[in-house]
Amino acid sequence: MSRIGKKPITIPKGVTVKVADGAVEVQGPKGKMRQAFPAGINFELADGALQAKRSTADPELAKYHGLARSLIANAVQGVTEGFKKELDIVGVGYRAELKGKQVIFALGYSHAVVFDIPTGIDVTIDKQTHITVMGVDRQLVGAVSANIRRLRKPDPYKQKGVRYTGEVLKKKAGKTGAK
């Protein structure tokens, strides 16, 4: 039984929702988004709320019911508030610079690492060591920030690298601590 799938999605003012074939189009102050949903799940718009319904009583559809509702709810939240992830660059000489639609990283390698920013994503850099990734699509914001973190994962010994803001790392003892 899906409990999340049964919750209605409230549509805020200034947001328009259109239910099309296999997708929901959501338009709001931050942008426009089209989110597909699995076959067998339908959405009904009534009383300023969007409700996810299963077309049949097939138990196989239950696993997609909550997923479909969450995807559409994230699209509604994305066009109203947007999503953001923050990353910190830790290390001597480690920094980032924004040039057009590219971010150039100096991460201790012998070369600069160039990262192309995909469309629909905004990146801001504060003090060369704090990166903010913002966008309408929650999945794309998470994927871009994970790809940036993957350029130089935090080292468990020296704690250097790119990490999420607030991420707590477990520091490991080096060779001298292994007695």
XYZ file of N, CA and C in Angstrom, residues 21-156:
408
model
N -0.091 13.156 -22.180
C 0.081 11.708 -22.309
C 1.395 11.270 -21.663
N 1.307 10.611 -20.528
C 2.490 10.061 -19.878
C 3.434 11.073 -19.263
N 3.023 12.341 -19.172
C 3.893 13.370 -18.597
C 3.052 14.501 -18.027
N 3.648 15.232 -17.107
C 3.016 16.410 -16.528
C 3.919 17.598 -16.823
N 3.331 18.653 -17.375
C 4.077 19.880 -17.660
C 3.772 20.890 -16.559
N 4.815 21.372 -15.907
C 4.674 22.303 -14.796
C 5.419 23.576 -15.156
N 4.750 24.714 -15.004
C 5.384 25.996 -15.303
C 5.169 26.920 -14.116
N 6.262 27.567 -13.685
C 6.203 28.447 -12.530
C 7.163 29.605 -12.668
N 7.364 30.369 -11.591
C 8.234 31.548 -11.661
C 9.701 31.226 -11.949
N 10.197 30.059 -11.545
C 11.603 29.710 -11.770
C 11.858 29.074 -13.129
N 10.815 28.586 -13.790
C 11.024 27.963 -15.094
C 9.926 26.983 -15.436
N 10.242 26.154 -16.415
C 9.280 25.200 -16.942
C 9.912 23.814 -16.909
N 9.099 22.808 -16.596
C 9.618 21.454 -16.512
C 8.571 20.461 -16.988
N 9.040 19.438 -17.691
C 8.166 18.346 -18.130
C 8.677 17.077 -17.472
N 7.818 16.447 -16.668
C 8.199 15.246 -15.935
C 7.346 14.073 -16.386
N 7.992 13.039 -16.880
C 7.292 11.827 -17.292
C 6.984 10.979 -16.064
N 5.946 10.161 -16.164
C 5.616 9.242 -15.081
C 5.311 7.873 -15.668
N 5.420 6.818 -14.859
C 5.259 5.447 -15.363
C 3.856 5.175 -15.905
N 3.781 4.244 -16.839
C 2.485 3.843 -17.393
C 1.679 3.131 -16.310
N 0.388 3.354 -16.320
C -0.481 2.747 -15.325
C -0.819 3.681 -14.183
N -0.127 4.793 -14.081
C -0.405 5.821 -13.073
C -0.986 7.025 -13.808
N -2.070 7.569 -13.285
C -2.712 8.739 -13.887
C -2.778 9.855 -12.853
N -2.795 11.079 -13.327
C -2.898 12.235 -12.445
C -4.165 12.999 -12.772
N -4.880 13.405 -11.725
C -6.105 14.180 -11.873
C -5.930 15.506 -11.153
N -6.329 16.581 -11.820
C -6.237 17.922 -11.253
C -7.618 18.331 -10.753
N -7.756 18.563 -9.447
C -9.040 18.962 -8.866
C -8.800 19.789 -7.612
N -9.543 20.876 -7.465
C -9.501 21.748 -6.280
C -8.099 22.274 -5.982
N -7.330 22.632 -6.994
C -5.994 23.181 -6.790
C -4.993 22.167 -6.281
N -5.268 20.891 -6.465
C -4.353 19.840 -6.037
C -4.289 18.769 -7.117
N -3.157 18.113 -7.170
C -2.917 17.043 -8.141
C -2.902 15.727 -7.375
N -3.673 14.766 -7.844
C -3.798 13.482 -7.161
C -3.316 12.365 -8.079
N -2.457 11.477 -7.562
C -1.978 10.320 -8.328
C -2.929 9.154 -8.089
N -3.357 8.523 -9.178
C -4.276 7.379 -9.101
C -3.726 6.249 -9.945
N -3.931 5.020 -9.463
C -3.566 3.841 -10.245
C -4.722 3.493 -11.161
N -4.414 3.127 -12.402
C -5.477 2.808 -13.356
C -6.100 1.447 -13.077
N -5.329 0.504 -12.554
C -5.852 -0.813 -12.199
C -5.400 -1.169 -10.791
N -5.946 -2.243 -10.262
C -5.572 -2.676 -8.915
C -4.383 -3.629 -8.951
N -3.576 -3.541 -9.996
C -2.412 -4.408 -10.151
C -1.397 -4.112 -9.043
N -1.018 -5.124 -8.250
C -0.048 -4.872 -7.175
C 1.333 -4.473 -7.684
N 1.649 -4.770 -8.935
C 2.939 -4.363 -9.505
C 3.030 -2.845 -9.662
N 1.882 -2.169 -9.799
C 1.880 -0.709 -9.962
C 2.115 0.021 -8.641
N 1.946 -0.674 -7.523
C 2.081 -0.019 -6.219
C 3.474 0.555 -6.023
N 4.497 -0.120 -6.540
C 5.859 0.370 -6.356
C 6.136 1.642 -7.159
N 5.343 1.898 -8.196
C 5.523 3.109 -8.998
C 4.620 4.261 -8.556
N 3.638 3.959 -7.704
C 2.667 4.967 -7.297
C 3.338 6.106 -6.519
N 4.085 5.764 -5.488
C 4.779 6.780 -4.693
C 5.890 7.459 -5.470
N 6.559 6.701 -6.342
C 7.623 7.279 -7.175
C 7.070 8.363 -8.091
N 5.960 8.059 -8.762
C 5.371 9.020 -9.697
C 4.940 10.286 -8.960
N 4.329 10.115 -7.791
C 3.892 11.280 -7.020
C 5.085 12.116 -6.570
N 6.170 11.467 -6.141
C 7.363 12.190 -5.695
C 8.032 12.947 -6.836
N 8.075 12.343 -8.021
C 8.683 13.012 -9.172
C 7.914 14.286 -9.531
N 6.596 14.214 -9.535
C 5.781 15.382 -9.875
C 5.853 16.426 -8.764
N 5.867 15.996 -7.505
C 5.988 16.939 -6.392
C 7.327 17.673 -6.442
N 8.395 16.968 -6.829
C 9.704 17.615 -6.978
C 9.692 18.618 -8.122
N 8.964 18.325 -9.196
C 8.871 19.266 -10.310
C 8.132 20.529 -9.877
N 7.064 20.380 -9.108
C 6.307 21.540 -8.620
C 7.174 22.373 -7.677
N 7.903 21.705 -6.779
C 8.780 22.438 -5.860
C 9.925 23.103 -6.616
N 10.427 22.460 -7.662
C 11.535 23.017 -8.439
C 11.172 24.303 -9.157
N 9.967 24.371 -9.745
C 9.590 25.576 -10.482
C 9.153 26.697 -9.551
N 8.856 26.398 -8.271
C 8.498 27.459 -7.338
C 9.698 27.934 -6.532
N 10.435 27.012 -5.907
C 11.556 27.388 -5.044
C 12.908 27.083 -5.666
N 13.001 26.017 -6.432
C 14.267 25.573 -6.984
C 15.020 24.715 -5.984
N 16.072 24.064 -6.459
C 16.896 23.210 -5.615
C 18.327 23.717 -5.644
N 19.050 23.480 -4.554
C 20.457 23.907 -4.530
C 21.278 22.963 -3.676
N 22.514 22.773 -4.103
C 23.499 21.989 -3.361
C 24.740 22.860 -3.234
N 25.390 22.781 -2.076
C 26.593 23.572 -1.840
C 27.769 22.645 -1.612
N 28.912 23.005 -2.200
C 30.137 22.224 -2.059
C 31.265 23.137 -1.593
N 32.196 22.565 -0.852
C 33.376 23.291 -0.393
C 34.623 22.623 -0.955
N 35.604 23.441 -1.325
C 36.889 22.933 -1.796
C 37.885 23.169 -0.669
N 38.494 22.074 -0.192
C 39.423 22.150 0.935
C 40.785 21.668 0.464
N 41.802 22.486 0.672
C 43.168 22.115 0.315
C 43.968 23.334 -0.087
N 45.254 23.304 0.166
C 46.120 24.421 -0.174
C 46.262 24.497 -1.693
N 45.904 25.636 -2.259
C 46.005 25.831 -3.696
C 44.810 25.297 -4.474
N 43.858 24.680 -3.812
C 42.662 24.181 -4.482
C 41.676 25.336 -4.639
N 41.176 25.527 -5.849
C 40.227 26.618 -6.086
C 39.441 26.370 -7.366
N 38.418 27.182 -7.558
C 37.577 27.084 -8.745
C 37.355 28.479 -9.304
N 37.155 28.534 -10.618
C 36.944 29.806 -11.300
C 35.880 29.595 -12.366
N 34.947 30.541 -12.462
C 33.848 30.446 -13.417
C 34.178 31.268 -14.653
N 34.161 30.613 -15.831
C 34.405 31.308 -17.100
C 33.308 30.901 -18.073
N 32.321 31.777 -18.245
C 31.216 31.473 -19.156
C 30.394 30.310 -18.641
N 30.255 29.279 -19.457
C 29.497 28.088 -19.073
C 30.440 26.956 -18.656
N 31.624 27.316 -18.139
C 32.584 26.330 -17.689
C 33.130 26.730 -16.321
N 33.459 25.722 -15.530
C 34.141 25.939 -14.257
C 35.520 25.318 -14.391
N 36.552 26.107 -14.079
C 37.932 25.634 -14.168
C 38.427 25.411 -12.744
N 38.805 24.165 -12.469
C 39.253 23.770 -11.139
C 40.759 23.585 -11.112
N 41.393 24.037 -10.025
C 42.779 23.701 -9.710
C 42.703 22.809 -8.484
N 42.905 21.501 -8.671
C 42.684 20.526 -7.601
C 43.923 19.700 -7.282
N 45.100 20.266 -7.518
C 46.329 19.576 -7.169
C 46.857 18.665 -8.260
N 46.182 18.603 -9.381
C 46.684 17.826 -10.511
C 47.682 18.677 -11.292
N 48.377 18.068 -12.250
C 49.348 18.810 -13.052
C 48.664 19.702 -14.084
N 47.356 19.576 -14.226
C 46.600 20.347 -15.207
C 45.325 20.885 -14.562
N 44.765 21.898 -15.182
C 43.487 22.427 -14.720
C 42.365 21.511 -15.213
N 41.358 21.310 -14.386
C 40.219 20.471 -14.750
C 39.088 21.384 -15.195
N 38.600 21.171 -16.426
C 37.523 21.993 -16.983
C 36.226 21.198 -16.879
N 35.208 21.811 -16.267
C 33.906 21.177 -16.096
C 32.863 22.007 -16.825
N 32.163 21.402 -17.787
C 31.116 22.096 -18.544
C 29.812 22.066 -17.758
N 29.165 23.222 -17.630
C 27.899 23.327 -16.905
C 26.765 23.010 -17.880
N 25.913 22.024 -17.552
C 24.806 21.703 -18.452
C 23.731 22.792 -18.442
N 22.897 22.799 -19.475
C 21.825 23.789 -19.544
C 20.808 23.498 -18.441
N 20.266 24.558 -17.870
C 19.295 24.413 -16.798
C 19.919 24.461 -15.419
N 21.242 24.596 -15.355
C 21.947 24.632 -14.069
C 22.696 25.962 -13.960
N 22.605 26.583 -12.788
C 23.358 27.798 -12.492
C 24.388 27.471 -11.418
N 25.617 27.927 -11.638
C 26.698 27.695 -10.683
C 27.252 29.047 -10.264
N 27.379 29.243 -8.947
C 28.026 30.441 -8.427
C 29.187 30.005 -7.548
N 30.238 30.820 -7.552
C 31.441 30.512 -6.773
C 31.744 31.702 -5.865
N 31.864 31.416 -4.558
C 32.203 32.443 -3.579
C 33.607 32.166 -3.052
N 34.443 33.156 -3.022
C 35.797 33.084 -2.437
C 36.638 31.954 -3.027
N 36.370 31.528 -4.221
C 37.118 30.507 -4.966
C 37.051 29.118 -4.344
N 36.405 28.967 -3.176
C 36.378 27.651 -2.530
C 34.983 27.192 -2.146
N 33.965 27.959 -2.436
C 32.589 27.585 -2.106
C 31.755 27.623 -3.384
N 31.198 26.468 -3.762
C 30.433 26.350 -5.007
C 28.976 26.093 -4.660
N 28.076 26.812 -5.332
C 26.646 26.596 -5.170
C 26.075 26.181 -6.518
N 25.429 25.013 -6.564
C 24.798 24.488 -7.775
C 23.295 24.641 -7.586
N 22.633 25.380 -8.502
C 21.195 25.641 -8.393
C 20.499 25.270 -9.691
N 19.230 24.876 -9.571
C 18.455 24.543 -10.746
C 17.036 24.153 -10.395
N 16.256 23.885 -11.439
C 14.851 23.527 -11.292
C 14.697 22.021 -11.115
N 15.540 21.244 -11.777
C 15.445 19.792 -11.780
C 16.284 19.212 -10.639
N 15.630 18.555 -9.690
C 16.319 18.022 -8.523
C 17.350 16.961 -8.904
N 16.997 16.108 -9.849
C 17.901 15.039 -10.257
C 19.146 15.600 -10.930
N 18.973 16.625 -11.763
C 20.110 17.215 -12.466
C 21.028 17.966 -11.504
N 20.462 18.668 -10.528
C 21.273 19.378 -9.529
C 22.118 18.381 -8.735
N 21.517 17.275 -8.329
C 22.244 16.251 -7.594
C 23.328 15.586 -8.422
N 23.030 15.329 -9.703
C 24.009 14.687 -10.575
C 25.201 15.599 -10.851
N 24.939 16.885 -11.093
C 26.024 17.830 -11.370
C 26.908 18.006 -10.138
N 26.296 18.134 -8.967
C 27.110 18.302 -7.759
C 27.899 17.027 -7.445
N 27.339 15.865 -7.733
C 28.080 14.613 -7.527
C 29.244 14.506 -8.508
N 29.052 14.965 -9.749
C 30.134 14.946 -10.735
C 31.248 15.914 -10.350
N 30.893 17.053 -9.782
C 31.912 18.007 -9.321
C 32.683 17.398 -8.145
N 31.988 16.754 -7.235
C 32.647 16.121 -6.087
C 33.566 14.997 -6.540
N 33.182 14.308 -7.598
C 33.964 13.185 -8.102
C 35.299 13.629 -8.709
N 35.439 14.911 -9.052
C 36.699 15.391 -9.636
C 37.872 15.215 -8.664
N 37.599 15.385 -7.360
C 38.619 15.150 -6.330
C 37.874 14.823 -5.039
N 37.643 13.526 -4.819
C 36.918 13.106 -3.628
C 37.724 13.451 -2.382
N 37.044 13.707 -1.267
C 37.778 14.030 -0.035
C 38.673 12.879 0.400
N 39.897 13.217 0.744
C 40.888 12.238 1.176
C 40.654 11.925 2.654
N 40.560 10.648 3.038
C 40.299 10.332 4.449
C 41.490 10.609 5.365
